[in-house]
CSV table of C-alpha atoms and ligand atoms in Angstrom, one decimal:
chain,number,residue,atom,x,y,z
A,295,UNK,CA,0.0,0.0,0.0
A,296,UNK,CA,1.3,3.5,-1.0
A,297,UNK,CA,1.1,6.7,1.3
A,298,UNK,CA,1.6,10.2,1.6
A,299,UNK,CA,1.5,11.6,4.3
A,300,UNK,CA,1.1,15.9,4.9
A,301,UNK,CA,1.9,15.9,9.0
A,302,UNK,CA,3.5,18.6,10.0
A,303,UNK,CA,1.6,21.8,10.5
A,304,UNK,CA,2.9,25.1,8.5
A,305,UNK,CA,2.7,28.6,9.4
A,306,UNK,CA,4.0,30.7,6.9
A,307,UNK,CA,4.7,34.1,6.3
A,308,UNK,CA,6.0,37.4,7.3
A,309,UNK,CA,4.0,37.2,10.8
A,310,UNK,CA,3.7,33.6,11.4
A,311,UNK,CA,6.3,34.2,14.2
A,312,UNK,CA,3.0,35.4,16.1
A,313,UNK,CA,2.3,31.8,16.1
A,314,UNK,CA,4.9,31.5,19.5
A,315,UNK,CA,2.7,33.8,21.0
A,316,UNK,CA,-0.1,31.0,21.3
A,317,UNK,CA,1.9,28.7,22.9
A,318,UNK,CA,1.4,28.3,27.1
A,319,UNK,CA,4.2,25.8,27.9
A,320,UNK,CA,6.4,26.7,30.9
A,321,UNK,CA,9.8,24.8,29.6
A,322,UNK,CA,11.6,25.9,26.6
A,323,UNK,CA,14.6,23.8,24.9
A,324,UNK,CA,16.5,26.1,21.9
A,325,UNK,CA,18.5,24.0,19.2
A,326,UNK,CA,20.5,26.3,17.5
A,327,UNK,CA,23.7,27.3,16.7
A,328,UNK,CA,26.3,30.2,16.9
A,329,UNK,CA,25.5,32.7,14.0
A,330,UNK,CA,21.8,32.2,15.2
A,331,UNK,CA,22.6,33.3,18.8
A,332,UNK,CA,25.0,36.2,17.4
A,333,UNK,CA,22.5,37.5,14.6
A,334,UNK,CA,19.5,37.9,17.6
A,335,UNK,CA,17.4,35.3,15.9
A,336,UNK,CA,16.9,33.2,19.3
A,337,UNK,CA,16.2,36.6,20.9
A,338,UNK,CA,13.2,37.6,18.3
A,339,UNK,CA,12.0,33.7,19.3
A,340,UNK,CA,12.7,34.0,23.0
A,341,UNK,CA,10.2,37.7,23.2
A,342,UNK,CA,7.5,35.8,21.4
A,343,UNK,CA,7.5,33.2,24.0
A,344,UNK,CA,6.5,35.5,26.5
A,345,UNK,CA,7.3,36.0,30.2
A,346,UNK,CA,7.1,33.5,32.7
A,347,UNK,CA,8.9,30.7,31.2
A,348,UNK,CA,12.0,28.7,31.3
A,349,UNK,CA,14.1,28.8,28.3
A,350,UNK,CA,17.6,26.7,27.8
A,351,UNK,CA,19.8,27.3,25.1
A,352,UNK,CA,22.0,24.4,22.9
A,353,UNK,CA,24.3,26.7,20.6
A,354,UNK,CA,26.8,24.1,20.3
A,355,UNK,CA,25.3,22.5,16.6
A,356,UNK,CA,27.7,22.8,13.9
A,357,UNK,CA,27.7,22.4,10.6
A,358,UNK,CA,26.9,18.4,9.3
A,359,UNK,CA,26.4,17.9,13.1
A,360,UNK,CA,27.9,14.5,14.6
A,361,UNK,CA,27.0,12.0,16.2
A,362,UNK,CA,29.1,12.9,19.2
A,363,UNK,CA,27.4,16.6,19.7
A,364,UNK,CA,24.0,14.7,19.2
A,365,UNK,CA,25.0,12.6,22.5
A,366,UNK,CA,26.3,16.0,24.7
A,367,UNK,CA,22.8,17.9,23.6
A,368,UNK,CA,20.7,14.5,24.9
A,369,UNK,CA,22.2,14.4,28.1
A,370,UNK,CA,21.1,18.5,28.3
A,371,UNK,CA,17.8,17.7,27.1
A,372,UNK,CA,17.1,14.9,29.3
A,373,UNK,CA,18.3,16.7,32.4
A,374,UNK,CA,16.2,20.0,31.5
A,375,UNK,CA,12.9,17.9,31.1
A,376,UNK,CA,11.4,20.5,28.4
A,377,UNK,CA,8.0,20.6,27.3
A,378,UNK,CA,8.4,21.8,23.9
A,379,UNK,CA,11.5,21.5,21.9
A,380,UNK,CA,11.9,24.7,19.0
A,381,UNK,CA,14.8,23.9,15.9
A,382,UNK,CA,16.5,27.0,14.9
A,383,UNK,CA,18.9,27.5,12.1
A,384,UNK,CA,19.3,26.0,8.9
A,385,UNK,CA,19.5,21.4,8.2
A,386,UNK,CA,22.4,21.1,10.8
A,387,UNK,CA,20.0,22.4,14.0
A,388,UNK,CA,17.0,21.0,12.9
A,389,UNK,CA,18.2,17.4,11.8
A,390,UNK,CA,20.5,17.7,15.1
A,391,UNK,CA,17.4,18.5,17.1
A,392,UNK,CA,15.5,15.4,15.3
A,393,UNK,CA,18.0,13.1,16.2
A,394,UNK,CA,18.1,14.2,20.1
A,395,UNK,CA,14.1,13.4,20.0
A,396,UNK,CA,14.6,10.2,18.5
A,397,UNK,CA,17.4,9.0,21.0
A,398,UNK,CA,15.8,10.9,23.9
A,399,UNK,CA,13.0,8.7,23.4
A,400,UNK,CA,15.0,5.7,23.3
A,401,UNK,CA,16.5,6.5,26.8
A,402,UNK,CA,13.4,7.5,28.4
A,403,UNK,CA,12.2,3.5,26.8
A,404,UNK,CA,15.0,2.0,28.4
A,405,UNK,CA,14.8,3.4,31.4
A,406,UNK,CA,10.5,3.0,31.4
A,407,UNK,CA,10.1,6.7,32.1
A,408,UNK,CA,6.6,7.3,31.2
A,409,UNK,CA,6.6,11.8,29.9
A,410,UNK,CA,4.3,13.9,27.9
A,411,UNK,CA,5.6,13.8,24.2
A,412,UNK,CA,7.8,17.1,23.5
A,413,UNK,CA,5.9,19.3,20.9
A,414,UNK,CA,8.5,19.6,18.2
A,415,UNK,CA,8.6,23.1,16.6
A,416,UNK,CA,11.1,24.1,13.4
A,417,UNK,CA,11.7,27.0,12.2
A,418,UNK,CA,14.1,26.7,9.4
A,419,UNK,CA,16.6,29.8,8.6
A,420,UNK,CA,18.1,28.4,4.4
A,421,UNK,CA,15.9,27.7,2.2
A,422,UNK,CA,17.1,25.0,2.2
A,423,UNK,CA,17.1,21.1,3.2
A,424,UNK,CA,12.8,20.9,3.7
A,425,UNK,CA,14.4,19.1,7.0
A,426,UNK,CA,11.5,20.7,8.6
A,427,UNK,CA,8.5,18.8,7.3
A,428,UNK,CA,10.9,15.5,6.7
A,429,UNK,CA,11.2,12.4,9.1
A,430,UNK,CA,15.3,12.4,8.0
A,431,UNK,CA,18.2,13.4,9.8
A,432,UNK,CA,21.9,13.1,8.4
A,433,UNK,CA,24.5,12.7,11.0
A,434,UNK,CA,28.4,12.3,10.9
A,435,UNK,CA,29.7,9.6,12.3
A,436,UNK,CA,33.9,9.9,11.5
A,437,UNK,CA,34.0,10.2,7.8
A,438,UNK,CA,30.6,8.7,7.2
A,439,UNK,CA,27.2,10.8,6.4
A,440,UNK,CA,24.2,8.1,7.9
A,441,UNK,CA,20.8,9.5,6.9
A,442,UNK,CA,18.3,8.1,9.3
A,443,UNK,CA,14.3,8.1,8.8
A,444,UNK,CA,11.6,8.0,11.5
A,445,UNK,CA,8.3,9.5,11.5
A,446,UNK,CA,8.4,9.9,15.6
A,447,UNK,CA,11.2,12.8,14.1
A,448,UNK,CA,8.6,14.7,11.9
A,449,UNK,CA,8.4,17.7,13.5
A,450,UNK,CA,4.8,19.1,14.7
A,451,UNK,CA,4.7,22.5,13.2
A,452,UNK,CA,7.2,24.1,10.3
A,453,UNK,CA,7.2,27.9,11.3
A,454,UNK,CA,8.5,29.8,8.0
A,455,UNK,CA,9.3,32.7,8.0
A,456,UNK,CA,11.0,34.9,5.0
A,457,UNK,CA,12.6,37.4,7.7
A,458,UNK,CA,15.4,34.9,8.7
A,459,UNK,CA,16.6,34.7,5.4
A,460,UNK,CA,17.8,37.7,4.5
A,461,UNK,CA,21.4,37.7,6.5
A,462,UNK,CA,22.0,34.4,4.2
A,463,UNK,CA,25.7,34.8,2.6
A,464,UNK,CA,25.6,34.3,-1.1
A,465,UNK,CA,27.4,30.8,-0.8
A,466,UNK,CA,24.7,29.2,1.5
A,467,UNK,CA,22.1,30.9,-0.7
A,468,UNK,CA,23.8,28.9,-3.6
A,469,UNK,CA,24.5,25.8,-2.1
A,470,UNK,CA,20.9,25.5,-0.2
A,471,UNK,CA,18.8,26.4,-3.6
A,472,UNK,CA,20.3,23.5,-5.9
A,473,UNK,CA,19.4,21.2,-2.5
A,474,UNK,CA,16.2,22.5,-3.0
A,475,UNK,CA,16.4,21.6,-7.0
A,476,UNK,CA,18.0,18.0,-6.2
A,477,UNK,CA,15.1,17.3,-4.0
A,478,UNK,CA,12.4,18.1,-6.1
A,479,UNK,CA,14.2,16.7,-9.0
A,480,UNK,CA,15.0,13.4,-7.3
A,481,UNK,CA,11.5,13.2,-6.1
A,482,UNK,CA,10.1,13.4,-9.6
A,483,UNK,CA,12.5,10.7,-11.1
A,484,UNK,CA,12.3,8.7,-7.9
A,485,UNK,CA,10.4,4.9,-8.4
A,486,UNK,CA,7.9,5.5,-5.5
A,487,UNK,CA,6.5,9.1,-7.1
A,488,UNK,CA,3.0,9.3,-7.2
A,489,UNK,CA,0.7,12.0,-8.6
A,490,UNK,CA,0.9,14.1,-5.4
A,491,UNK,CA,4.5,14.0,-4.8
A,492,UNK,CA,4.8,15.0,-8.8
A,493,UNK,CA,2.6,17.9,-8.2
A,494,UNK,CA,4.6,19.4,-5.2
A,495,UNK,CA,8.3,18.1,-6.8
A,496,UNK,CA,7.4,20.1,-10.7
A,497,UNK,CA,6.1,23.3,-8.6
A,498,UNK,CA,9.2,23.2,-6.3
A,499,UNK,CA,11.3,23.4,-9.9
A,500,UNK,CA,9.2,25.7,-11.7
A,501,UNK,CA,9.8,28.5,-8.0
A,502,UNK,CA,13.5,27.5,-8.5
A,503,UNK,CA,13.5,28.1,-12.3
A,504,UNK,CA,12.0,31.4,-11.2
A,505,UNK,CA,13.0,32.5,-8.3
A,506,UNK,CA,16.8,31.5,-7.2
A,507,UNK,CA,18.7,33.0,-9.2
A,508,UNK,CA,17.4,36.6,-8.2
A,509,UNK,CA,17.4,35.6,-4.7
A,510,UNK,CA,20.8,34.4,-5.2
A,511,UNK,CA,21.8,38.2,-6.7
A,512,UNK,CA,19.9,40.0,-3.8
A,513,UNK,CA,18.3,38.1,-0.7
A,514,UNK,CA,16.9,41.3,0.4
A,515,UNK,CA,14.3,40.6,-2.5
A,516,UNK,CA,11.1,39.4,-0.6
A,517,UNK,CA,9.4,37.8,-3.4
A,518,UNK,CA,12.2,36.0,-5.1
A,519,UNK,CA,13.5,35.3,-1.0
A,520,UNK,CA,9.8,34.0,0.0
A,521,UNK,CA,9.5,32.0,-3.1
A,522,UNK,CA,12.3,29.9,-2.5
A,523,UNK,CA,11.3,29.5,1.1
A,524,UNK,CA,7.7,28.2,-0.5
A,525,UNK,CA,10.3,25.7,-2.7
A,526,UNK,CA,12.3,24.2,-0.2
A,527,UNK,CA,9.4,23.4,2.0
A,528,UNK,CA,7.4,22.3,-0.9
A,529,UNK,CA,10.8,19.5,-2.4
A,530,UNK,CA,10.8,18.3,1.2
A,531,UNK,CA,7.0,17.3,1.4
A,532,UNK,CA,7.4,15.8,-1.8
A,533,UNK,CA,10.9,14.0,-1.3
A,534,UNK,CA,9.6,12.8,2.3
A,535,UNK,CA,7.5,10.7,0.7
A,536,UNK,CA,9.2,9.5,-2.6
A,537,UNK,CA,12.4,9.2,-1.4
A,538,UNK,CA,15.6,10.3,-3.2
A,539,UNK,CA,18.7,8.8,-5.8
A,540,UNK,CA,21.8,8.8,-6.3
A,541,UNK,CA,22.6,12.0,-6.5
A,542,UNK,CA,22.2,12.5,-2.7
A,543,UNK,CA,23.7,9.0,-1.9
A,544,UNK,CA,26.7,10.4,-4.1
A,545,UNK,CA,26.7,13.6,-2.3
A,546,UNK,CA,26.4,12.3,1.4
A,547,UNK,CA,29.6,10.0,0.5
A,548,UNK,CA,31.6,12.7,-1.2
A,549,UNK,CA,30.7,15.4,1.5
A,550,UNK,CA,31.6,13.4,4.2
A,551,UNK,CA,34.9,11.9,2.9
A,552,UNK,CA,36.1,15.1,1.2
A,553,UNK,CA,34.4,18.0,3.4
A,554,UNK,CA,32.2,19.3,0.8
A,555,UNK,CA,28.6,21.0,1.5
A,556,UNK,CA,25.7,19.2,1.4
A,557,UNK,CA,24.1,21.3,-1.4
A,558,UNK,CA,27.6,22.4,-2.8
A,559,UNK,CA,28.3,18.2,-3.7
A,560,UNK,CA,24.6,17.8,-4.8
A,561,UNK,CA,24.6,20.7,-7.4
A,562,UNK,CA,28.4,19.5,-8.8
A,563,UNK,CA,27.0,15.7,-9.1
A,564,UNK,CA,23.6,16.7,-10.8
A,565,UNK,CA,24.6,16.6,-14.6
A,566,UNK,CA,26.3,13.5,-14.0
A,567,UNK,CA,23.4,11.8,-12.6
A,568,UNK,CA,20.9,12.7,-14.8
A,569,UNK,CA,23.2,11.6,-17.7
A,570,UNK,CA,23.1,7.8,-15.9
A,571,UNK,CA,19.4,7.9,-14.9
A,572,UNK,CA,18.5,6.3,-18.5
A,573,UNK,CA,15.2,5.4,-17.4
A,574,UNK,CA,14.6,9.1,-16.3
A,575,UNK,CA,15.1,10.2,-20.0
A,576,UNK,CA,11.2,11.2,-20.4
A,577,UNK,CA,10.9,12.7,-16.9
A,578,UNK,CA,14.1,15.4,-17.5
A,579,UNK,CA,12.1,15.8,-20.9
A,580,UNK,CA,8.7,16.4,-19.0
A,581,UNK,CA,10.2,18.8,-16.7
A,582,UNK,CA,11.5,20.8,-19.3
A,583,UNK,CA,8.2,20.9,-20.9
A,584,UNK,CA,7.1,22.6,-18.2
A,585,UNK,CA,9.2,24.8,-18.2
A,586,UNK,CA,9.0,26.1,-21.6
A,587,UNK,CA,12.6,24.6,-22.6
A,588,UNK,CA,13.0,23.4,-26.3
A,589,UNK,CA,11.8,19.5,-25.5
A,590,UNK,CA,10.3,18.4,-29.3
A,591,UNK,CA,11.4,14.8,-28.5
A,592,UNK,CA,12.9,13.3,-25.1
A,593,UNK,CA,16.4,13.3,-26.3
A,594,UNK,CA,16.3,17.1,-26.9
A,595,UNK,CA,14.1,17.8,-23.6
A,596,UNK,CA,16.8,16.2,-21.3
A,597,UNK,CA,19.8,17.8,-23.0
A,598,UNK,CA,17.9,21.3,-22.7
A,599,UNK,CA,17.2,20.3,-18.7
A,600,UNK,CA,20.9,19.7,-18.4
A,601,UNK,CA,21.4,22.6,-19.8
A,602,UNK,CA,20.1,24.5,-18.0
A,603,UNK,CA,21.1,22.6,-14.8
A,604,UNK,CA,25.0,23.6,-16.0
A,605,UNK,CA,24.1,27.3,-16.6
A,606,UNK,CA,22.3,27.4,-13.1
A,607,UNK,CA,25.5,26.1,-11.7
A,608,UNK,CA,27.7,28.7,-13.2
A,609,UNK,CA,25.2,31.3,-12.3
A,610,UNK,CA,25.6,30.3,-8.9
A,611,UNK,CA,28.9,30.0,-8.9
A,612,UNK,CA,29.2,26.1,-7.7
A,613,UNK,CA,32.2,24.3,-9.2
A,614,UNK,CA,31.9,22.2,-12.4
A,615,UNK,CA,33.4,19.5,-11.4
A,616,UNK,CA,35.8,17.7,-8.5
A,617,UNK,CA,39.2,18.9,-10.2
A,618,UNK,CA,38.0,22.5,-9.9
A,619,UNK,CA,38.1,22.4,-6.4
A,620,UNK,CA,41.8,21.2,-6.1
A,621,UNK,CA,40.9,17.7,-4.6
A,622,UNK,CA,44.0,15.5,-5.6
A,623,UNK,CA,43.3,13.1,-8.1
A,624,UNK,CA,45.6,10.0,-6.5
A,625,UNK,CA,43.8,10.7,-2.9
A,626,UNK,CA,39.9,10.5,-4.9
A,627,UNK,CA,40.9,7.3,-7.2
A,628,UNK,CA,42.3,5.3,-4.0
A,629,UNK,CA,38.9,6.5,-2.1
A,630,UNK,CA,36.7,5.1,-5.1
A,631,UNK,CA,36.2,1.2,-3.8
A,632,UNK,CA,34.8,3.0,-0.6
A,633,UNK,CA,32.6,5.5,-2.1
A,634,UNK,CA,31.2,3.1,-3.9
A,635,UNK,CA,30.0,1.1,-1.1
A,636,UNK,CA,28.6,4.1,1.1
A,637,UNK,CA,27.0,4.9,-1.8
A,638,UNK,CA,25.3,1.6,-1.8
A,639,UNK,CA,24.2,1.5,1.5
A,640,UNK,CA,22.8,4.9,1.5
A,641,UNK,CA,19.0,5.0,2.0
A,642,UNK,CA,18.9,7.3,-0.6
A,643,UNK,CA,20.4,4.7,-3.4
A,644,UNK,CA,16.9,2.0,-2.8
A,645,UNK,CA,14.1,3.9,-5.1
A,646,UNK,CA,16.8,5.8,-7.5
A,647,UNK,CA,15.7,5.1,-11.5
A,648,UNK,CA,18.4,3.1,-12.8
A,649,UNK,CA,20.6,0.3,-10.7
A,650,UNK,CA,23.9,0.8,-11.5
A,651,UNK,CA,26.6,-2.0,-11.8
A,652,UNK,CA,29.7,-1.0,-9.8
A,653,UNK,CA,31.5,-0.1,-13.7
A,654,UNK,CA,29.2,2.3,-13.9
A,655,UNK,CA,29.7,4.1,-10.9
A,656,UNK,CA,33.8,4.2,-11.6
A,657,UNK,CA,32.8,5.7,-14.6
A,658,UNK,CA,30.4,8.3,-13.0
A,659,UNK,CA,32.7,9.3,-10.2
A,660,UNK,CA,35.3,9.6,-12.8
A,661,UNK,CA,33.3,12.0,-14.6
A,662,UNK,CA,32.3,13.6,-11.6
A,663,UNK,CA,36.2,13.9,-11.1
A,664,UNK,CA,37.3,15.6,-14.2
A,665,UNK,CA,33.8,17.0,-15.8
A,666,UNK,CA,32.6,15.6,-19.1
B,776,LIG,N1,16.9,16.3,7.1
B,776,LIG,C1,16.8,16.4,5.8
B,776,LIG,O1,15.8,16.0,5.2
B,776,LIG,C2,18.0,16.9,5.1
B,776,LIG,C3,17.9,17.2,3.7
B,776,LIG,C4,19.1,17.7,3.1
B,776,LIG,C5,20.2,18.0,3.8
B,776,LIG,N2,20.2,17.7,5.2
B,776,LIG,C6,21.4,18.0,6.0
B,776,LIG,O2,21.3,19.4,6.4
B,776,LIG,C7,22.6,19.9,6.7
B,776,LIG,C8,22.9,21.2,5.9
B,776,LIG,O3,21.9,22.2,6.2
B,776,LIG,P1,21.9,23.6,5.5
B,776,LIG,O4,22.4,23.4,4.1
B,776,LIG,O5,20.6,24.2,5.8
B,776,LIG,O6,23.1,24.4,6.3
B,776,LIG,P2,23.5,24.5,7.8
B,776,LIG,O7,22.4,24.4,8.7
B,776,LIG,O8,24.7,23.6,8.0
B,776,LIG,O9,24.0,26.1,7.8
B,776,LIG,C9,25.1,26.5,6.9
B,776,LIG,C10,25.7,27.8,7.5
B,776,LIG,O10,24.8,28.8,7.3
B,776,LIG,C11,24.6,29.5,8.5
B,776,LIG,N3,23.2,30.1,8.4
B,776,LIG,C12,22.0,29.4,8.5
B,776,LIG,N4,21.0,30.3,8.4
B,776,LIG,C13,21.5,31.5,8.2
B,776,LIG,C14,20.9,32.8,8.1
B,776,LIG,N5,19.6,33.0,8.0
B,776,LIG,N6,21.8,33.9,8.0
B,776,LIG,C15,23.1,33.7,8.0
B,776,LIG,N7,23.7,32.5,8.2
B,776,LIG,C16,22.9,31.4,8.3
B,776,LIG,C17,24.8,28.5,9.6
B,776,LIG,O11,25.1,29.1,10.8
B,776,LIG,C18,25.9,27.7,9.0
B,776,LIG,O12,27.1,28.3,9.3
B,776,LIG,C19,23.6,18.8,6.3
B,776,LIG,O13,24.0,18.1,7.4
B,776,LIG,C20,22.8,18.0,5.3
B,776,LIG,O14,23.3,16.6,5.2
B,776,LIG,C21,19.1,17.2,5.8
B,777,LIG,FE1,19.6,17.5,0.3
């Protein structure tokens, strides 16, 4: 049996901070990290909560957050005993803040504690990972990216709001918006789409066609910045329930082994993967259909979506290829045998279009390596 599921609520907009205002729990737990605390974002959450209430802070999430910090912000949860839990920041506090839930829980089994279920609010600040209407979280564990998957991680309510993403640097703008493009793409192509994943995945692409690159030249835009916001949340809905490829197994593997961003090693591996995802051929044509691309048979409609995929890139300013970013060659090919395999495990790999034969990933990583 197939489902989709729509759980978490979404407030959206430029007052749907208001939203804190209506909450009457007494306990408080902030996930969030540094530049949220320094740019006064926790402090515009913290006056909505009100007066009266207990608020701790966990600033300590980095970037790709590990396993390790995971453990450290449990042990803080579990001792404050909060009622409601609120994510701040961008996929790193909110997939951080997932994963304390989910082992939180598992403590609180083992040791039969019996507690109210923590209301789970995200508020994401990139546009972005959808992390915060997904049941994923991706941890690092050493030089391994594990995505996990659990609905008891869904958060309750997705608070957007376009204010928070107007401090964005150019890079993170860049390297969040072809995420946002990989998920909705990868959710289109994926085995397990179905007609309402397709609907949210081609409207997520036809916002980014639209909308990223002018966000990307000037995030104090609202429309273009709200847009995107509308795009990331929308890929993640749709992604959440069709899964993804390759192209994030790929780029979990390759960020984690050679320090790349999440959406940095997505956007450089897209043209790649689309060329191997054979069986896709029609749905790269569709897409450009929709989007007014020249697509008279599939053959042309692919090569015009790649196309445009490799001028997006260079708009954005994301490297064509490995080489470009000075990665020595002897260090990547002696790395291969275990790429491959984390590739293979990834739980990103199961509903990708085309099975690949472990030939043709040598081939695609070397092409990933060096470009065409
Ligand atoms: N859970 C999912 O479904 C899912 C999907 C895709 C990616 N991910 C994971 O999410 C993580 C990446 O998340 P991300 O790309 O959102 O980046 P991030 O959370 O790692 O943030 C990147 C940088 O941008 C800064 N930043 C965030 N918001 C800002 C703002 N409004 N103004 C100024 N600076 C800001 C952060 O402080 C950080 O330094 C990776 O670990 C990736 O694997 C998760
Ligand atoms: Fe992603």
């Amino acid at each position: 049996m197939d489902n989709f599921s729509l759980k978490p609520d979404i407030k959206f907009g430029e007052d749907s901070l208001d939203f804190l205002k209506t909450q009457k729990f007494k306990r408080y737990f902030i996930v969030t990290d540094k530049v949220m605390v320094s740019l006064k974002f926790v402090d515009k959450i913290i006056e909505k909560l009100g007066s009266n209430i207990c608020v701790k802070i966990f600033s300590d999430v980095t970037p790709n957050p590990t396993v390790e910090s995971v453990e450290k912000a449990v042990k803080e949860m579990l001792v404050f005993n909060p009622e409601c839990i609120i994510a701040l920041g961008g996929g790193s506090p909110i997939d951080a803040c997932k994963a304390m839930l989910y082992f939180g829980d598992k403590v609180k089994d083992e040791l039969k504690e019996n507690s109210e279920k923590i209301k789970f609010i995200a508020i994401p600040t990139t546009s972005g990972t959808g992390s915060e209407v997904t049941s994923y979280s991706v941890l690092t564990a050493g030089d391994k990216k594990i995505a996990l998957s659990n609905d008891s991680m869904l958060p309750d309510i997705a608070l957007l709001n376009p204010l928070f993403m107007e401090t964005l640097p150019k890079k993170v703008i860049a390297d969040t918006g072809i995420d946002v493009l990989t998920h909705s793409l990868e959710a289109y192509v994926s085995k397990k789409s179905n007609p309402f994943t397709n609907s949210m995945a081609i409207e997520a692409i036809k916002l980014v066609y639209k909308y990223l690159v002018p966000h990307y030249n000037d995030s104090k835009i609202l429309i273009p910045r709200e847009n995107i916001q509308y795009a990331s949340c929308l890929a993640g809905i749709a992604f959440n329930n069709s899964s993804l490829g390759i192209n994030h197994s790929i780029a979990h593997t390759l960020g984690a082994k050679l320090h790349i961003s999440h959406g940095r090693a997505n956007g450089i591996v897209m043209p790649y993967v689309i060329d191997v995802n054979t069986n896709a051929y029609n749905l790269y044509s569709k897409i450009a259909e929709e989007l007014k691309l020249p697509a008279s048979s599939v053959e042309e409609g692919k090569k015009s979506f790649k196309i445009y995929v490799e001028i997006l890139k260079e708009k954005l300013e994301i490297p064509k290829c490995l080489k470009d970013l000075g990665i020595p060659f002897e260090e990547y090919k002696r790395l291969i045998p275990e790429f491959i395999c984390d590739i293979k495990n990834d739980i990103c790999t199961e509903y990708s279009p085309n099975t690949l034969s472990d030939e043709e990933y040598i081939k695609l990583l070397l092409k990933i390596y060096f470009g065409e």
